[in-house]
Short mmCIF file of C-alpha atoms in Angstrom, two decimals:
data_model
loop_
_atom_site.label_atom_id
_atom_site.label_comp_id
_atom_site.label_asym_id
_atom_site.label_seq_id
_atom_site.Cartn_x
_atom_site.Cartn_y
_atom_site.Cartn_z
CA MET A 1 106.74 125.99 103.65
CA GLU A 2 106.69 124.58 107.13
CA THR A 3 107.84 121.28 108.56
CA LEU A 4 108.54 119.85 111.98
CA GLU A 5 112.03 120.04 113.46
CA ASP A 6 114.06 117.33 115.13
CA GLU A 7 114.44 117.29 118.86
CA GLN A 8 117.91 118.08 120.20
CA PRO A 9 119.89 115.28 121.90
CA ASP A 10 120.37 115.24 125.64
CA ASP A 11 123.64 113.67 126.92
CA ARG A 12 122.31 113.25 130.45
CA SER A 13 120.70 109.92 129.48
CA ALA A 14 121.89 106.52 128.29
CA GLN A 15 125.42 106.85 129.70
CA LYS A 16 125.06 103.67 131.68
CA ALA A 17 123.75 101.83 128.64
CA LYS A 18 126.71 103.08 126.62
CA SER A 19 129.23 101.81 129.13
CA SER A 20 127.42 98.51 129.75
CA PHE A 21 126.78 97.36 126.17
CA PRO A 22 129.07 97.26 123.14
CA GLU A 23 128.06 99.66 120.39
CA GLU A 24 127.47 96.74 118.02
CA ILE A 25 124.77 95.33 120.32
CA ILE A 26 123.13 98.73 120.75
CA GLU A 27 123.13 99.18 116.97
CA ASP A 28 121.60 95.74 116.46
CA ILE A 29 118.83 96.43 119.00
CA LEU A 30 118.00 99.87 117.62
CA SER A 31 117.97 98.64 114.02
CA ARG A 32 115.02 96.37 114.83
CA ILE A 33 112.81 99.24 116.03
CA PRO A 34 110.21 100.76 113.63
CA GLY A 35 111.17 103.99 111.87
CA LYS A 36 108.96 106.49 113.71
CA SER A 37 109.90 105.02 117.07
CA ILE A 38 113.63 105.04 116.39
CA LEU A 39 113.56 108.78 115.72
CA ARG A 40 112.68 109.40 119.35
CA PHE A 41 115.99 107.87 120.41
CA LYS A 42 117.94 110.58 118.58
CA SER A 43 117.44 112.84 121.57
CA VAL A 44 118.86 110.31 124.07
CA SER A 45 122.49 111.27 123.54
CA LYS A 46 124.90 112.65 120.97
CA SER A 47 126.40 109.20 120.45
CA TRP A 48 122.97 107.72 119.69
CA LEU A 49 122.20 110.65 117.40
CA SER A 50 125.42 110.01 115.50
CA LEU A 51 124.71 106.28 115.31
CA ILE A 52 121.12 106.61 114.11
CA SER A 53 122.04 109.33 111.58
CA GLY A 54 124.78 107.26 109.94
CA PRO A 55 124.35 105.73 106.46
CA SER A 56 125.45 102.28 107.65
CA PHE A 57 122.65 102.29 110.25
CA HIS A 58 120.11 103.38 107.62
CA LYS A 59 121.13 100.42 105.45
CA LEU A 60 120.98 97.98 108.39
CA HIS A 61 117.62 99.34 109.55
CA SER A 62 116.10 98.96 106.08
CA THR A 63 116.96 95.25 106.05
CA VAL A 64 116.10 94.09 109.59
CA ALA A 65 113.46 96.52 110.94
CA PRO A 66 109.81 95.43 110.76
CA ARG A 67 107.99 96.61 107.64
CA THR A 68 105.63 99.23 109.02
CA THR A 69 103.20 101.01 106.72
CA ALA A 70 101.14 104.17 107.19
CA LEU A 71 98.95 106.53 105.17
CA PHE A 72 100.20 109.71 103.48
CA PHE A 73 97.66 112.16 102.09
CA THR A 74 97.36 115.74 100.90
CA ALA A 75 94.46 118.16 101.27
CA HIS A 76 93.99 121.42 99.42
CA ASP A 77 92.06 124.30 100.98
CA SER A 78 90.84 126.53 98.15
CA SER A 79 89.70 129.22 100.61
CA THR A 80 93.31 129.84 101.70
CA ALA A 81 95.17 128.42 98.65
CA THR A 82 97.11 126.15 100.98
CA ARG A 83 98.08 122.49 100.53
CA TYR A 84 98.52 120.41 103.69
CA PHE A 85 100.38 117.11 104.07
CA PHE A 86 99.41 114.52 106.68
CA SER A 87 100.33 111.02 107.78
CA GLY A 88 98.26 108.60 109.85
CA ALA A 89 97.93 104.97 110.85
CA ASN A 90 96.20 102.40 108.63
CA ASP A 91 93.63 101.75 111.35
CA GLY A 92 92.70 105.40 111.92
CA GLY A 93 93.25 107.74 114.85
CA SER A 94 95.28 110.93 114.91
CA ALA A 95 96.95 112.20 111.74
CA ALA A 96 100.15 114.21 112.03
CA ASN A 97 100.40 117.53 110.19
CA LEU A 98 103.70 117.10 108.33
CA MET A 99 104.05 120.33 106.37
CA LYS A 100 102.18 122.84 104.23
CA LEU A 101 102.64 124.79 101.02
CA ASP A 102 101.18 128.29 100.74
CA ASN A 103 99.95 129.99 97.57
CA THR A 104 99.05 126.79 95.74
CA VAL A 105 96.24 125.91 93.36
CA PHE A 106 94.21 122.75 92.88
CA ASP A 107 95.18 121.35 89.49
CA ALA A 108 93.29 118.10 88.86
CA ALA A 109 95.10 117.33 85.63
CA HIS A 110 98.57 117.53 87.17
CA LYS A 111 98.13 116.61 90.82
CA PHE A 112 100.45 113.76 91.52
CA ALA A 113 101.94 111.86 94.44
CA GLU A 114 103.79 108.56 94.22
CA HIS A 115 105.46 106.58 96.99
CA LEU A 116 108.35 104.16 96.59
CA ASN A 117 110.53 102.50 99.24
CA GLY A 118 109.91 105.07 101.97
CA LEU A 119 109.92 108.26 99.89
CA VAL A 120 107.06 110.21 98.33
CA CYS A 121 107.33 112.45 95.27
CA PHE A 122 104.70 115.12 94.66
CA THR A 123 104.23 118.16 92.45
CA SER A 124 102.67 121.57 92.94
CA ARG A 125 101.92 124.80 91.09
CA ASP A 126 101.56 128.34 92.37
CA SER A 127 98.76 128.96 89.87
CA LEU A 128 97.05 127.15 86.98
CA CYS A 129 99.40 128.75 84.46
CA ALA A 130 102.51 128.68 86.63
CA LYS A 131 105.60 126.55 86.67
CA LEU A 132 105.41 122.97 87.97
CA TYR A 133 107.63 122.13 90.94
CA ALA A 134 108.58 118.70 92.29
CA PHE A 135 109.40 117.66 95.85
CA VAL A 136 110.65 114.43 97.39
CA PHE A 137 109.46 113.86 100.94
CA ASN A 138 110.16 111.33 103.69
CA PRO A 139 106.97 111.20 105.81
CA THR A 140 108.75 109.25 108.55
CA THR A 141 111.53 111.79 109.19
CA HIS A 142 109.44 114.81 108.05
CA LYS A 143 112.29 115.86 105.74
CA PHE A 144 111.74 117.11 102.20
CA PHE A 145 113.84 118.06 99.18
CA LYS A 146 112.78 120.47 96.44
CA LEU A 147 114.19 119.39 93.11
CA PRO A 148 116.25 121.97 91.22
CA ASP A 149 114.95 123.02 87.82
CA PRO A 150 115.85 120.60 85.03
CA PRO A 151 118.59 121.94 82.74
CA ALA A 152 117.94 122.94 79.14
CA VAL A 153 114.21 123.49 79.71
CA PRO A 154 112.96 126.22 77.35
CA LEU A 155 111.89 129.49 78.87
CA ARG A 156 108.27 130.19 78.01
CA ASN A 157 105.01 131.56 79.32
CA TYR A 158 102.76 128.80 80.68
CA THR A 159 99.17 128.68 79.45
CA ASP A 160 96.41 126.13 79.88
CA GLU A 161 97.12 124.85 76.36
CA ASN A 162 100.87 124.29 76.58
CA LYS A 163 101.62 123.52 80.21
CA CYS A 164 102.16 119.85 79.38
CA ASP A 165 105.08 118.95 81.60
CA TYR A 166 105.23 116.05 84.02
CA TYR A 167 107.37 114.64 86.79
CA LEU A 168 107.37 110.86 87.21
CA PHE A 169 108.81 108.94 90.17
CA GLY A 170 110.53 105.58 90.02
CA PHE A 171 112.90 103.21 91.79
CA ASP A 172 115.66 101.44 89.88
CA GLU A 173 116.14 98.09 91.61
CA LEU A 174 119.34 97.36 89.68
CA SER A 175 121.15 100.49 90.86
CA ASN A 176 119.12 100.65 94.10
CA GLU A 177 118.21 104.32 93.74
CA HIS A 178 115.18 106.56 93.42
CA LYS A 179 114.87 108.52 90.19
CA VAL A 180 112.63 111.38 89.05
CA LEU A 181 111.79 111.84 85.36
CA TYR A 182 110.84 115.16 83.81
CA ILE A 183 109.16 115.34 80.39
CA ASP A 184 108.15 118.59 78.68
CA VAL A 185 105.99 119.01 75.58
CA GLU A 186 108.44 121.61 74.28
CA LEU A 187 111.18 118.95 74.13
CA ILE A 188 109.39 116.40 71.95
CA LYS A 189 110.31 115.42 68.42
CA PRO A 190 108.33 113.43 65.81
CA THR A 191 109.63 110.01 66.93
CA THR A 192 111.62 110.72 70.10
CA ILE A 193 111.25 112.38 73.49
CA VAL A 194 113.89 114.20 75.48
CA VAL A 195 113.73 112.90 79.05
CA MET A 196 115.45 114.50 82.03
CA ILE A 197 116.43 112.06 84.80
CA PHE A 198 117.21 113.20 88.33
CA SER A 199 119.16 110.72 90.47
CA MET A 200 118.48 110.77 94.22
CA SER A 201 121.93 109.22 94.72
CA THR A 202 123.94 111.95 93.01
CA TYR A 203 121.34 114.75 93.30
CA SER A 204 121.94 115.73 89.70
CA TRP A 205 120.11 115.83 86.36
CA ARG A 206 121.11 114.22 83.09
CA LYS A 207 119.43 114.31 79.69
CA ILE A 208 118.67 111.45 77.31
CA GLU A 209 116.76 111.21 74.04
CA VAL A 210 114.51 108.16 73.85
CA ASP A 211 112.74 106.56 70.89
CA LEU A 212 108.97 106.26 71.10
CA PRO A 213 107.20 102.94 70.46
CA HIS A 214 106.39 102.49 66.78
CA GLY A 215 103.26 104.33 65.75
CA LEU A 216 102.97 106.38 68.94
CA SER A 217 102.95 110.13 68.49
CA ALA A 218 104.85 112.20 71.00
CA ARG A 219 101.81 114.41 71.63
CA ARG A 220 99.84 111.43 72.99
CA CYS A 221 102.42 110.99 75.74
CA PHE A 222 100.95 114.11 77.31
CA SER A 223 97.28 113.19 77.02
CA GLY A 224 97.06 110.94 80.07
CA THR A 225 96.20 111.55 83.69
CA GLY A 226 99.52 112.99 84.86
CA GLY A 227 99.96 110.18 87.37
CA SER A 228 102.14 107.09 87.22
CA VAL A 229 102.83 103.75 88.88
CA CYS A 230 106.28 102.18 89.21
CA VAL A 231 106.49 98.37 89.35
CA ASN A 232 109.68 96.31 88.92
CA SER A 233 111.83 99.32 87.95
CA VAL A 234 109.33 100.32 85.25
CA ILE A 235 107.30 103.55 85.36
CA HIS A 236 103.83 103.20 83.84
CA MET A 237 101.62 106.06 82.68
CA MET A 238 98.22 106.04 81.05
CA LEU A 239 97.42 107.39 77.61
CA ARG A 240 93.98 108.00 76.15
CA ASN A 241 92.38 108.27 72.71
CA PRO A 242 92.59 105.28 72.86
CA LEU A 243 93.40 104.15 76.39
CA GLU A 244 96.84 102.52 76.50
CA ILE A 245 99.65 102.03 79.03
CA LEU A 246 103.04 103.55 78.20
CA ALA A 247 105.99 102.11 80.14
CA PHE A 248 109.51 103.45 80.72
CA ASP A 249 112.13 100.96 81.91
CA LEU A 250 114.54 102.73 84.29
CA THR A 251 117.19 100.05 83.77
CA THR A 252 117.26 99.99 79.96
CA GLU A 253 115.91 103.55 79.57
CA THR A 254 113.47 102.56 76.85
CA PHE A 255 109.76 103.11 76.21
CA TYR A 256 107.29 100.39 75.30
CA ILE A 257 103.54 99.72 75.34
CA VAL A 258 101.90 97.38 77.87
CA ASN A 259 98.69 96.09 76.32
CA LYS A 260 95.70 96.16 78.64
CA HIS A 261 93.21 93.29 78.82
CA PRO A 262 90.60 93.62 76.03
CA GLU A 263 87.83 93.80 78.63
CA ALA A 264 89.67 96.16 80.96
CA ALA A 265 87.81 99.33 79.95
CA PRO A 266 84.34 99.78 78.39
CA ASP A 267 84.00 101.76 75.20
CA SER A 268 82.28 104.60 77.07
CA ILE A 269 85.46 105.47 78.98
CA LEU A 270 88.13 104.57 76.43
CA THR A 271 88.39 108.24 75.48
CA SER A 272 87.32 109.71 78.82
CA ILE A 273 89.57 111.71 81.03
CA TYR A 274 90.59 110.96 84.59
CA PRO A 275 89.20 109.81 86.99
CA TYR A 276 87.08 107.08 85.35
CA ALA A 277 90.16 105.03 84.47
CA ARG A 278 93.23 105.07 86.65
CA LEU A 279 96.48 103.20 87.18
CA VAL A 280 96.95 101.87 90.70
CA LYS A 281 99.39 99.57 92.47
CA ILE A 282 97.72 96.60 94.19
CA ASN A 283 99.83 94.16 96.23
CA GLY A 284 102.91 95.24 94.29
CA LEU A 285 101.21 94.62 90.92
CA LEU A 286 100.33 97.06 88.16
CA GLY A 287 96.58 97.62 88.19
CA LEU A 288 94.09 99.38 85.95
CA ALA A 289 90.90 100.45 87.72
CA CYS A 290 87.82 101.41 85.69
CA TRP A 291 84.48 102.83 86.78
CA ASP A 292 81.73 103.37 84.22
CA PRO A 293 79.32 106.03 85.59
CA TRP A 294 77.20 105.92 82.42
CA ASN A 295 76.28 102.25 82.83
CA VAL A 296 73.34 102.08 85.26
CA ALA A 297 73.88 98.36 85.88
CA GLU A 298 77.54 98.99 86.79
CA TRP A 299 77.31 102.24 88.72
CA ASN A 300 78.14 100.57 92.06
CA LYS A 301 81.08 98.53 90.77
CA VAL A 302 84.76 99.18 90.16
CA HIS A 303 86.70 96.67 88.08
CA ILE A 304 90.40 96.40 88.92
CA TRP A 305 92.55 94.53 86.40
CA MET A 306 95.89 93.44 87.86
CA LEU A 307 98.87 92.34 85.78
CA GLN A 308 99.61 89.13 87.66
CA ASP A 309 102.30 87.86 85.26
CA TYR A 310 104.17 90.81 83.80
CA GLU A 311 106.30 88.83 81.34
CA LYS A 312 103.39 86.83 79.89
CA ARG A 313 100.95 89.77 80.22
CA VAL A 314 98.43 87.77 82.26
CA TRP A 315 95.71 90.03 83.71
CA VAL A 316 93.28 89.04 86.48
CA ARG A 317 90.17 90.96 87.49
CA GLU A 318 88.90 91.96 90.91
CA THR A 319 85.38 93.38 90.92
CA VAL A 320 84.62 95.57 93.90
CA THR A 321 80.96 96.17 94.68
CA PHE A 322 80.48 99.03 97.08
CA PRO A 323 77.46 99.68 99.29
CA SER A 324 75.37 102.82 99.25
CA LYS A 325 76.81 106.17 100.23
CA SER A 326 74.80 106.07 103.44
CA GLN A 327 76.80 103.00 104.50
CA ILE A 328 80.24 104.08 103.37
CA GLN A 329 81.76 107.54 102.94
CA TYR A 330 83.68 108.39 99.78
CA GLY A 331 85.01 111.35 97.89
CA ALA A 332 83.57 113.74 95.34
CA TYR A 333 84.27 111.49 92.34
CA GLY A 334 82.68 108.46 93.96
CA PRO A 335 84.53 105.51 95.45
CA PHE A 336 87.76 104.92 93.59
CA PRO A 337 90.86 102.85 94.48
CA CYS A 338 93.94 104.88 95.30
CA ASP A 339 96.44 102.39 96.69
CA SER A 340 96.85 99.20 98.73
CA THR A 341 97.90 99.39 102.39
CA ASN A 342 99.25 95.87 102.55
CA MET A 343 98.35 92.46 101.16
CA ASP A 344 94.74 92.34 99.96
CA LYS A 345 93.61 95.71 101.37
CA ILE A 346 92.72 98.55 99.00
CA VAL A 347 92.42 102.19 100.05
CA PHE A 348 89.60 104.11 98.37
CA SER A 349 89.17 107.84 97.87
CA PRO A 350 88.55 109.65 101.19
CA ARG A 351 85.97 112.22 102.16
CA VAL A 352 86.15 115.29 104.41
CA LEU A 353 83.59 114.93 107.20
CA SER A 354 84.24 118.03 109.29
CA GLU A 355 86.80 120.72 110.03
CA ASN A 356 89.40 118.20 111.25
CA LEU A 357 88.02 114.77 110.37
CA ILE A 358 88.20 112.62 107.21
CA SER A 359 86.83 109.19 106.46
CA VAL A 360 88.77 106.58 104.48
CA SER A 361 87.18 103.44 103.05
CA ILE A 362 89.30 100.28 102.94
CA TYR A 363 88.30 97.17 100.99
CA ASN A 364 89.47 93.70 102.05
CA MET A 365 89.97 91.53 98.97
CA LYS A 366 89.80 88.31 101.04
CA THR A 367 86.53 89.02 102.85
CA ARG A 368 85.16 91.28 100.07
CA CYS A 369 83.99 93.73 102.70
CA PHE A 370 84.50 97.42 103.30
CA LYS A 371 85.36 99.17 106.52
CA SER A 372 85.69 102.87 107.17
CA ILE A 373 88.36 104.45 109.32
CA GLU A 374 88.41 108.02 110.56
CA LEU A 375 91.49 110.20 110.83
CA THR A 376 91.56 113.23 113.10
CA LEU A 377 93.74 115.86 111.46
CA GLY A 378 96.37 117.92 113.20
CA HIS A 379 94.79 121.01 111.65
CA ARG A 380 91.28 122.50 111.74
CA PHE A 381 89.89 123.78 108.45
CA LEU A 382 87.69 126.84 108.88
CA SER A 383 85.74 126.02 105.72
CA PRO A 384 85.51 122.19 105.31
CA LYS A 385 83.45 122.52 102.11
CA SER A 386 86.41 124.19 100.40
CA VAL A 387 88.77 121.33 101.29
CA TYR A 388 89.53 118.50 98.84
CA VAL A 389 91.67 115.48 99.75
CA GLU A 390 93.77 115.18 96.60
CA GLN A 391 95.88 112.10 97.18
CA ILE A 392 96.07 109.26 99.65
CA LYS A 393 98.86 106.71 99.50
CA CYS A 394 100.38 104.03 101.66
CA TYR A 395 104.10 104.33 102.42
CA VAL A 396 106.68 102.17 104.17
CA GLU A 397 108.41 103.83 107.11
CA SER A 398 112.11 104.37 106.48
CA LEU A 399 115.07 106.47 107.59
CA ILE A 400 116.26 107.33 104.08
CA PRO A 401 118.01 110.71 104.44
CA LEU A 402 117.38 113.63 102.11
CA GLN A 403 119.83 116.36 101.21
CA ASN A 404 119.02 119.74 102.77
#
């Protein structure tokens, strides 16, 4: 695994500024600078390094700094079994090569990346039948943390049939902390599930046993897409056969079902697997996106149902009509919403154009128009046809530290 290193501070600069301005004023000025820019000031002097690295500055910066967003995406090269991680601006340009994982495999059923309040959680396997690992990454600081193995997980040989284990990422607004959930098929009971919860505040696991919603079998909790969306301290995951939304409240630590709109998914995809129905976060709202490839009249449309009023379960629909492939570039599964960059802009699945170039389609909900941006990667792929962009998400720049 490789990642970029911090620059070392140089005490030959900023001495005049230190003697001329009180530290409180310097702190106030620096706290209003965007995350990626502020990192450059770490190398100004040891005093600035100490100031910027402090927890009190991180808290101040998170409240007063401008909210700057960027794109985070992963690409898997099957020819080298390597997964690459990149970040780039919402309007295109150069994409930074953040890190890479060697000896990995593309696992469509379990590929996962979720961003929340400046951090990204993603999973990876060494092979299709290997153990699932979870990482938490800060794309702004280029720091990552590999989660330790959950305790009390049964030792077993992984096979395609029984490798049903998932990591889910959430943010508890009440306790103001990121949490990672781990659920394993070997730990289920007829009416309950054993859930492991990792706290990013204490860097430790704890185990709870949670009741399932009435009438829901534990096995169905592992028949979804493997992805999740966290909204308002609640992690949502999708079940199929039939398609339903299972929710886990991080505050109350309870499961419940969120009923979808009756028209949210056609019968032809109610029992289909990913990617024809997918949970997505749009403008901070829980969304359910559906694409029906078997309906000729609907082949160029994606319907996104957004839960506008969570308490009253009021859903609203946004229908996105996309132009032909000659006008807009999209990925192997067709155009599909992945995330929203900011208010009213939806990021669709990207496509690899060349050895170091990808195209990302962005839909503006106000103008109902698409635009394509191109990102030049900080890495050249020798075999572009063997490269698949697995995930693309929008994250908020932050200085949240991660334990080494």
